[in-house]
Short mmCIF file of N, CA and C in Angstrom, two decimals:
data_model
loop_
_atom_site.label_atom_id
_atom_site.label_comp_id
_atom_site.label_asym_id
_atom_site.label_seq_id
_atom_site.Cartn_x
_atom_site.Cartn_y
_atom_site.Cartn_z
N UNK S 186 109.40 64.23 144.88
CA UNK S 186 108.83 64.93 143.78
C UNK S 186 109.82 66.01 143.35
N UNK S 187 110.34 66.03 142.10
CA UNK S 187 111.02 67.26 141.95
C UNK S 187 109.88 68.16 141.33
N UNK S 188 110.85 69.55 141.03
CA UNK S 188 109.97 70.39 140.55
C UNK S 188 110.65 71.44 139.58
N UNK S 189 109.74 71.34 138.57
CA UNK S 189 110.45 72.16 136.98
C UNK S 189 111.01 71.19 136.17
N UNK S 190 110.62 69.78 135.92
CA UNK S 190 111.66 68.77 135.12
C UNK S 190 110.79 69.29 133.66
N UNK S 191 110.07 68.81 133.13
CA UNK S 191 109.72 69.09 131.76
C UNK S 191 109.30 70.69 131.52
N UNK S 192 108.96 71.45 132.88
CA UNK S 192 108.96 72.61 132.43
C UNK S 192 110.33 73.38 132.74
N UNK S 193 111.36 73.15 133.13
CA UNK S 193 112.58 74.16 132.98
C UNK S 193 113.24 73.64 131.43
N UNK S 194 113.37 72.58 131.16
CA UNK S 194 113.53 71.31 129.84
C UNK S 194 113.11 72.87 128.55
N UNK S 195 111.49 72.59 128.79
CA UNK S 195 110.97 73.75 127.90
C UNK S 195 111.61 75.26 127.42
N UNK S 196 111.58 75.36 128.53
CA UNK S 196 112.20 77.09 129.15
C UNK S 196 113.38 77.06 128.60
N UNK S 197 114.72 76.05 128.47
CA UNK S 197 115.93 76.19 128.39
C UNK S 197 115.63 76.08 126.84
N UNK S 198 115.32 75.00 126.44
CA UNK S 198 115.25 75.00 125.10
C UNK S 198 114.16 75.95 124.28
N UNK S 199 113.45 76.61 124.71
CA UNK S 199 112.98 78.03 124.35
C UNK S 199 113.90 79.12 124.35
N UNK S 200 114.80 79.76 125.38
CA UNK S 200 115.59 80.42 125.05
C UNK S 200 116.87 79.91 124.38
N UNK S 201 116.98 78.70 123.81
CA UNK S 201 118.18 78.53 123.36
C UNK S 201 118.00 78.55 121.64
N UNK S 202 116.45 78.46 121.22
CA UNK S 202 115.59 78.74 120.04
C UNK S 202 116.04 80.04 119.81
N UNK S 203 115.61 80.97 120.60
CA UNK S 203 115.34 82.40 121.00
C UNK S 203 117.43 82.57 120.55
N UNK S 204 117.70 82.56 121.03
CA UNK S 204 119.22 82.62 120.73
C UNK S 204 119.80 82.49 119.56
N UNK S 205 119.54 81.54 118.98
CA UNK S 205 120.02 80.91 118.00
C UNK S 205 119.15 82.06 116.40
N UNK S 206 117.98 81.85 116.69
CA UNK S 206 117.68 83.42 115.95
C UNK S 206 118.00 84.50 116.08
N UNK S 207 118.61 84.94 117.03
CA UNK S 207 119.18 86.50 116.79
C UNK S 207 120.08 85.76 116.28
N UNK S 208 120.89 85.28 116.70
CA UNK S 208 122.02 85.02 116.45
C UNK S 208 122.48 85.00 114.36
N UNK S 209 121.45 84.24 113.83
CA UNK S 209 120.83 83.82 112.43
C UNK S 209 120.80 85.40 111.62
N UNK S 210 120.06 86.18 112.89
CA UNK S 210 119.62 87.67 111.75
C UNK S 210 121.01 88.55 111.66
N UNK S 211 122.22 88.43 112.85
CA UNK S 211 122.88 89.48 112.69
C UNK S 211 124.22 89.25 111.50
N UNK S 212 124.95 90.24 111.27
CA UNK S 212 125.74 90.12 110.06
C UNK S 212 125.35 91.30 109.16
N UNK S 213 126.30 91.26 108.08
CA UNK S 213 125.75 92.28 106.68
C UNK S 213 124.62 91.58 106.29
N UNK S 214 124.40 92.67 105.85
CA UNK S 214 122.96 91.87 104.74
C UNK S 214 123.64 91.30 103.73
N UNK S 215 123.08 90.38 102.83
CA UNK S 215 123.48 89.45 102.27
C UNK S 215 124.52 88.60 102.48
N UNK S 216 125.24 88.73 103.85
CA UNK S 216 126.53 88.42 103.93
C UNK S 216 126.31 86.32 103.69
N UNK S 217 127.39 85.84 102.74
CA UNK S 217 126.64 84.47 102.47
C UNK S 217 125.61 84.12 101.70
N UNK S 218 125.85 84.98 101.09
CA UNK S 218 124.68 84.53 99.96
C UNK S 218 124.96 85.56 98.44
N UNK S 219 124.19 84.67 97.67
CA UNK S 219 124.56 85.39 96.25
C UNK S 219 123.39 85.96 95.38
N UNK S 220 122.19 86.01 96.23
CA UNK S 220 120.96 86.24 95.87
C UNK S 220 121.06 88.11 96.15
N UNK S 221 120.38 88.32 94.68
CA UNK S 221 120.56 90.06 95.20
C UNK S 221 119.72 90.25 96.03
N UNK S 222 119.55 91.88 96.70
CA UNK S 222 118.67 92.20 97.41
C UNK S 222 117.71 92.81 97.07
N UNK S 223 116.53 91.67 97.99
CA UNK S 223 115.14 91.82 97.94
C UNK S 223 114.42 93.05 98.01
N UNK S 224 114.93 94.25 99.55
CA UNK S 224 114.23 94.73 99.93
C UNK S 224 114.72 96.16 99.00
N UNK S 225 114.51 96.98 99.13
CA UNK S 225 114.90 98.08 98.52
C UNK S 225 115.91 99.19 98.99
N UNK S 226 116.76 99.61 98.28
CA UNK S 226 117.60 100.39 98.32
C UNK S 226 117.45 101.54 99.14
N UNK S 227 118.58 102.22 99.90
CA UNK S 227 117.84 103.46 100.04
C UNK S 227 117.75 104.86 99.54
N UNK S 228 118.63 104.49 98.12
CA UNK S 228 118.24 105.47 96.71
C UNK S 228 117.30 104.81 95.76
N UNK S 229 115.80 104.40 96.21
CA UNK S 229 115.41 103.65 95.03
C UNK S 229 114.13 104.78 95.38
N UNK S 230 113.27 104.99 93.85
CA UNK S 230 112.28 105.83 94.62
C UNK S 230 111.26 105.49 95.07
N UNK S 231 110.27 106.28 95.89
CA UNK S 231 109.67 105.99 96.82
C UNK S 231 108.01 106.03 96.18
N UNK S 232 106.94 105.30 96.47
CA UNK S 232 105.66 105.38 95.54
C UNK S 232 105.20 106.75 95.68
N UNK S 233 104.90 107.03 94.36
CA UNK S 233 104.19 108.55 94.20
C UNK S 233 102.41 108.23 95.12
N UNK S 234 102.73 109.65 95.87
CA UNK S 234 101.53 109.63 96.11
C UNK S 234 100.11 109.79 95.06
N UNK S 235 99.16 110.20 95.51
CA UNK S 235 97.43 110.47 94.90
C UNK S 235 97.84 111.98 95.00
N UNK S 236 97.99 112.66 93.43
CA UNK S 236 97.88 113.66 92.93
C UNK S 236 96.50 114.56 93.87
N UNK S 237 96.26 115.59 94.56
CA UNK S 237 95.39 116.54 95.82
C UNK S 237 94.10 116.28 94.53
N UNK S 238 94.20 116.65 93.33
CA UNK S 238 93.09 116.85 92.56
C UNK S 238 92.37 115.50 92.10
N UNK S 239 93.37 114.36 92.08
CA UNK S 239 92.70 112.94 91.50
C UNK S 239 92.01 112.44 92.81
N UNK S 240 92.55 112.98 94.19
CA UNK S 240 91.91 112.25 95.19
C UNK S 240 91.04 112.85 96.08
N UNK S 241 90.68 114.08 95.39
CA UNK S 241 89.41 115.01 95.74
C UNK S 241 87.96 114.41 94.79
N UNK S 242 88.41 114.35 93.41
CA UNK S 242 87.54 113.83 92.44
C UNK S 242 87.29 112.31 92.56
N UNK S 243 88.16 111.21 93.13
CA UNK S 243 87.61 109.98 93.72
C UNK S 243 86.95 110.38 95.00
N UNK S 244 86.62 111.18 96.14
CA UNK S 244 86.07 110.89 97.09
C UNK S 244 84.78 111.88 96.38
N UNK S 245 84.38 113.20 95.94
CA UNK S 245 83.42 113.53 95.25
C UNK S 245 82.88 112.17 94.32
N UNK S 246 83.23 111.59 93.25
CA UNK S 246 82.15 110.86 92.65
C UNK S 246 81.82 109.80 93.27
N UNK S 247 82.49 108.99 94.78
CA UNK S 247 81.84 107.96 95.39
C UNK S 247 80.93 108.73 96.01
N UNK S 248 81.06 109.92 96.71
CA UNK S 248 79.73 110.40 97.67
C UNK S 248 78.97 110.84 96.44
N UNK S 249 79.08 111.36 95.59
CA UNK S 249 77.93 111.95 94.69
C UNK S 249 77.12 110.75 94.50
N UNK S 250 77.83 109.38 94.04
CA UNK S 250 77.11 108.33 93.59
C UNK S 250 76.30 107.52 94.94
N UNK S 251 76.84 107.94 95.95
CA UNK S 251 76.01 107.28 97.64
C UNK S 251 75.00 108.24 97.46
N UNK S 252 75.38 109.77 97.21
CA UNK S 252 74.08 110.55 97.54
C UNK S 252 72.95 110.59 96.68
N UNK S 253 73.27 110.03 95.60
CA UNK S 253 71.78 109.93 94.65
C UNK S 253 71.19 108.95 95.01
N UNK S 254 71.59 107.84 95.19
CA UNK S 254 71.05 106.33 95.70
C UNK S 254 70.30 106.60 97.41
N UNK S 255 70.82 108.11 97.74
CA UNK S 255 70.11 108.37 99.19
C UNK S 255 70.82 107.23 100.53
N UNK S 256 72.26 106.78 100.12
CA UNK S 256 72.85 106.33 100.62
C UNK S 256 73.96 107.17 101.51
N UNK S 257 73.87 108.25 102.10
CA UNK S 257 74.45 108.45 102.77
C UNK S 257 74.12 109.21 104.26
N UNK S 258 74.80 109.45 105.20
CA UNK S 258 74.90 110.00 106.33
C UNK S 258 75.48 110.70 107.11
N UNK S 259 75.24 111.71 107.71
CA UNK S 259 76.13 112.86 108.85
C UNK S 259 76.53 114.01 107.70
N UNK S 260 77.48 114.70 108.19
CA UNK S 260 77.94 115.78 107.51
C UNK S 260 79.06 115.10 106.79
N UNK S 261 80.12 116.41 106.14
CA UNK S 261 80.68 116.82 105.14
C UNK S 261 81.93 116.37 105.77
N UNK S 262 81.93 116.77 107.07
CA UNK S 262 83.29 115.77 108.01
C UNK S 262 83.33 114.32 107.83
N UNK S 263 82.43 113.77 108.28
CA UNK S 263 81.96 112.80 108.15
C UNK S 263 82.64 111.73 106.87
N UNK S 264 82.33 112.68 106.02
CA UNK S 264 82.65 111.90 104.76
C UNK S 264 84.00 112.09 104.67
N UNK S 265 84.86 112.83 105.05
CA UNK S 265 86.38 113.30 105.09
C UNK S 265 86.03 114.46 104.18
N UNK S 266 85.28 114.80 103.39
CA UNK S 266 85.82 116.30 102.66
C UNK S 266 85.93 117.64 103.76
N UNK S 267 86.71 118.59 102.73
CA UNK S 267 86.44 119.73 103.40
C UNK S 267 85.46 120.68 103.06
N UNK S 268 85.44 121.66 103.92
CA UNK S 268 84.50 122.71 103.20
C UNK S 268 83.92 123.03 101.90
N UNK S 269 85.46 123.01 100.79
CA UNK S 269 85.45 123.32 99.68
C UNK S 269 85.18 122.32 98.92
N UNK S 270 85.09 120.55 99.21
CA UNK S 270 85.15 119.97 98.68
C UNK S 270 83.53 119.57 98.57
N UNK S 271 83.22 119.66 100.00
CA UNK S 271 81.52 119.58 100.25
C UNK S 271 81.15 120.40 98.75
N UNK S 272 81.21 121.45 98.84
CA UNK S 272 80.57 122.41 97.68
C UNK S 272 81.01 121.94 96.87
N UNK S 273 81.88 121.64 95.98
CA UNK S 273 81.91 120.53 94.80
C UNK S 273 81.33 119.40 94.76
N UNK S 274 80.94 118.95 95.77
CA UNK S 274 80.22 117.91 95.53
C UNK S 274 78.38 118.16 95.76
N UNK S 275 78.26 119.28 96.39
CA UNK S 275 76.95 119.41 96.12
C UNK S 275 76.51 120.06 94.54
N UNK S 276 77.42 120.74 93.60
CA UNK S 276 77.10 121.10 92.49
C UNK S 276 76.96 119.59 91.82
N UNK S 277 78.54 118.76 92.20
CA UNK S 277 77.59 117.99 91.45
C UNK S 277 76.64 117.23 91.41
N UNK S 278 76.38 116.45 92.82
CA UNK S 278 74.84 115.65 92.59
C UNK S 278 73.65 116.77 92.31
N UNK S 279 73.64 117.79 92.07
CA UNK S 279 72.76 118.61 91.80
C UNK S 279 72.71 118.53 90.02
N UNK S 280 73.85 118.11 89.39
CA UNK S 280 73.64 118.31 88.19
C UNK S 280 73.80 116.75 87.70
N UNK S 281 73.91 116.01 88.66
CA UNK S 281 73.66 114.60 88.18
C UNK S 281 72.45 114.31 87.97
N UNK S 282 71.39 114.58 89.41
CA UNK S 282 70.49 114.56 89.62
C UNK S 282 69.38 114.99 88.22
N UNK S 283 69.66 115.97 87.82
CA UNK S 283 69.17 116.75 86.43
C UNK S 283 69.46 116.07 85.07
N UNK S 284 70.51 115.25 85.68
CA UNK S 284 70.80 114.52 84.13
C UNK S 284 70.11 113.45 84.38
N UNK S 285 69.86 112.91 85.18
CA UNK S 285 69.36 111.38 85.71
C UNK S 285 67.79 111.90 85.16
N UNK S 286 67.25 112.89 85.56
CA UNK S 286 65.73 113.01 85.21
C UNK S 286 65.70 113.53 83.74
N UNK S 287 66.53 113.80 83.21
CA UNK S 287 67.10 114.55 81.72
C UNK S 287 66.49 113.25 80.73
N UNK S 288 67.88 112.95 81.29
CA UNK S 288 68.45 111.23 80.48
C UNK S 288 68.65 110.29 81.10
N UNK S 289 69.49 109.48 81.47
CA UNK S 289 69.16 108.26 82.16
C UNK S 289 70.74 108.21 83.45
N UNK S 290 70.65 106.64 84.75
CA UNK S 290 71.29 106.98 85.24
C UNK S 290 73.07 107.17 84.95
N UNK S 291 72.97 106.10 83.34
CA UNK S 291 74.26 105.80 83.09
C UNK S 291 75.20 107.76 82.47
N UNK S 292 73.77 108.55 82.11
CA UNK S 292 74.50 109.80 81.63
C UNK S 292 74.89 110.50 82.93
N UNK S 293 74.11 110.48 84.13
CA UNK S 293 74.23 111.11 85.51
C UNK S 293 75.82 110.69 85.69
N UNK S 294 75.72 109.22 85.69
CA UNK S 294 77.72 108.67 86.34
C UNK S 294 78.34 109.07 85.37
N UNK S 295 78.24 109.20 84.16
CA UNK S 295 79.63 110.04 83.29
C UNK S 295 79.67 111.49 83.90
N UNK S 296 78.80 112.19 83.89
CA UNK S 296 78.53 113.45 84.28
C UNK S 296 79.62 113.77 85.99
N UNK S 297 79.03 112.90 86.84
CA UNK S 297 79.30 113.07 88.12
C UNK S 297 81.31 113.00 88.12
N UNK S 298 81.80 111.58 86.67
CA UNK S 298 82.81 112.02 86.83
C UNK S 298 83.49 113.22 86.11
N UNK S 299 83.02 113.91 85.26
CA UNK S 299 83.58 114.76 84.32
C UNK S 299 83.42 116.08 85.47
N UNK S 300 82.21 116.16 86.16
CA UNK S 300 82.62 117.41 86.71
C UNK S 300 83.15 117.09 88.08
N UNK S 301 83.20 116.22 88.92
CA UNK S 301 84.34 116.15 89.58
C UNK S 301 85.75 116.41 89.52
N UNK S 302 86.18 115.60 88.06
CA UNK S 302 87.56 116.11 87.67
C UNK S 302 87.74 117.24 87.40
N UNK S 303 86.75 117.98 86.69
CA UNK S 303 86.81 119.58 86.40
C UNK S 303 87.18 120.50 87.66
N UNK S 304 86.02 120.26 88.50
CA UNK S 304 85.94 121.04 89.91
C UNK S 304 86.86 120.81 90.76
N UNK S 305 87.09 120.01 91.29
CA UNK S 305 88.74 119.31 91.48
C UNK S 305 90.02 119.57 90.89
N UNK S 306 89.99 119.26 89.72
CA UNK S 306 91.20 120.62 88.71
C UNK S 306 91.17 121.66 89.44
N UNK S 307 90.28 122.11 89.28
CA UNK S 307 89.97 124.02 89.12
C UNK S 307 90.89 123.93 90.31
N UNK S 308 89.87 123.37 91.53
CA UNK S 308 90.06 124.00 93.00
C UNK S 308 91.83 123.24 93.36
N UNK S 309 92.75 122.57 92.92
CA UNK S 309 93.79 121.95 93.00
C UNK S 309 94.77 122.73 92.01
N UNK S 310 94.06 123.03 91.09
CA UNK S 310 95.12 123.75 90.05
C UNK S 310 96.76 124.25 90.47
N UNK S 311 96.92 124.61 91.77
CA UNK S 311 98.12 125.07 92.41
C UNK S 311 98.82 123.81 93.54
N UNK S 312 98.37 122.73 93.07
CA UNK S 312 98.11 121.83 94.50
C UNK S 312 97.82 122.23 95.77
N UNK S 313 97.34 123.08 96.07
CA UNK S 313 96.71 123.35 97.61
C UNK S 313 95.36 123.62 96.96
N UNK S 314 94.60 124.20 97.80
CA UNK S 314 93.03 124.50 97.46
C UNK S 314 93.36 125.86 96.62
N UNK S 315 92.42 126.28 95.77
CA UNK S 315 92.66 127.97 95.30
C UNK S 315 92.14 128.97 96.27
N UNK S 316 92.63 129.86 96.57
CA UNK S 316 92.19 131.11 97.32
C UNK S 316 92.79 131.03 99.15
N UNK S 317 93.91 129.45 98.86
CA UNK S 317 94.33 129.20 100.30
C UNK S 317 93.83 128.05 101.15
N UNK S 318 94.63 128.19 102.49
CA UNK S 318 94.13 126.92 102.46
C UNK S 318 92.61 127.11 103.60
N UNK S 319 92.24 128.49 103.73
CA UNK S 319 90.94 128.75 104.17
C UNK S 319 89.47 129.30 103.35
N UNK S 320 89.85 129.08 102.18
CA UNK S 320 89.11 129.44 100.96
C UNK S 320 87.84 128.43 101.20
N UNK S 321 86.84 129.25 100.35
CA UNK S 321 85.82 128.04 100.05
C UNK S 321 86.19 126.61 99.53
#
């Protein structure tokens, strides 16, 4: 009986796979070829982030719009806001809420976004929070 015939077989020709791909990746980039390059430069620029005020006013009008529907849960952590952002968002389902019993729910969701962006402005106006970064 021997022992290891189709499995050393495997093994050798697994690392000789294994080989033959490094072997494939190293070189310049593009070296052999006439196709430009794919990946990006490393003077090319880099994606702009979410402006502090556009991405305070998207997480306010999704919770404003969970909290009227009585769709939500836990605290203000919870949701990722902060302190200051909690309180913007309780003015506004408070004044959604008023528009919803006013007028209807479609005036509440314009509402919820107009003063989000407002309150969000305001409190971003400097890109950090106003009054610091321990402010209301």
């Amino acid at each position: 009986m021997t022992t290891g015939g189709p499995r050393r077989k495997g093994a050798a020709l697994g690392l000789a796979l294994l080989a033959a791909v490094s072997v494939a990746g190293c070189g310049d980039p593009g070296a052999g070829s006439d196709a430009p390059e794919s990946r990006a430069g490393a003077n090319s620029p880099s994606p702009s982030a979410t402006p502090p005020a556009r991405l305070c006013a998207n997480l306010i009008g999704y919770w404003a719009r969970r909290s009227l529907t009585g769709d939500t849960y836990g605290d203000y952590q919870s949701m990722g806001l902060s302190d200051g952002q909690y309180e913007i968002l309780r003015k506004v389902v408070d004044g959604a809420r008023a528009e919803r019993e006013r007028a209807d729910e479609r005036s509440a969701d314009r509402l919820i976004d107009r003063r989000a962006r407002e309150l969000c402005t305001e409190r971003y106006r400097e890109g950090e929070p106003t009054g610091g970064p321990w402010a209301e």
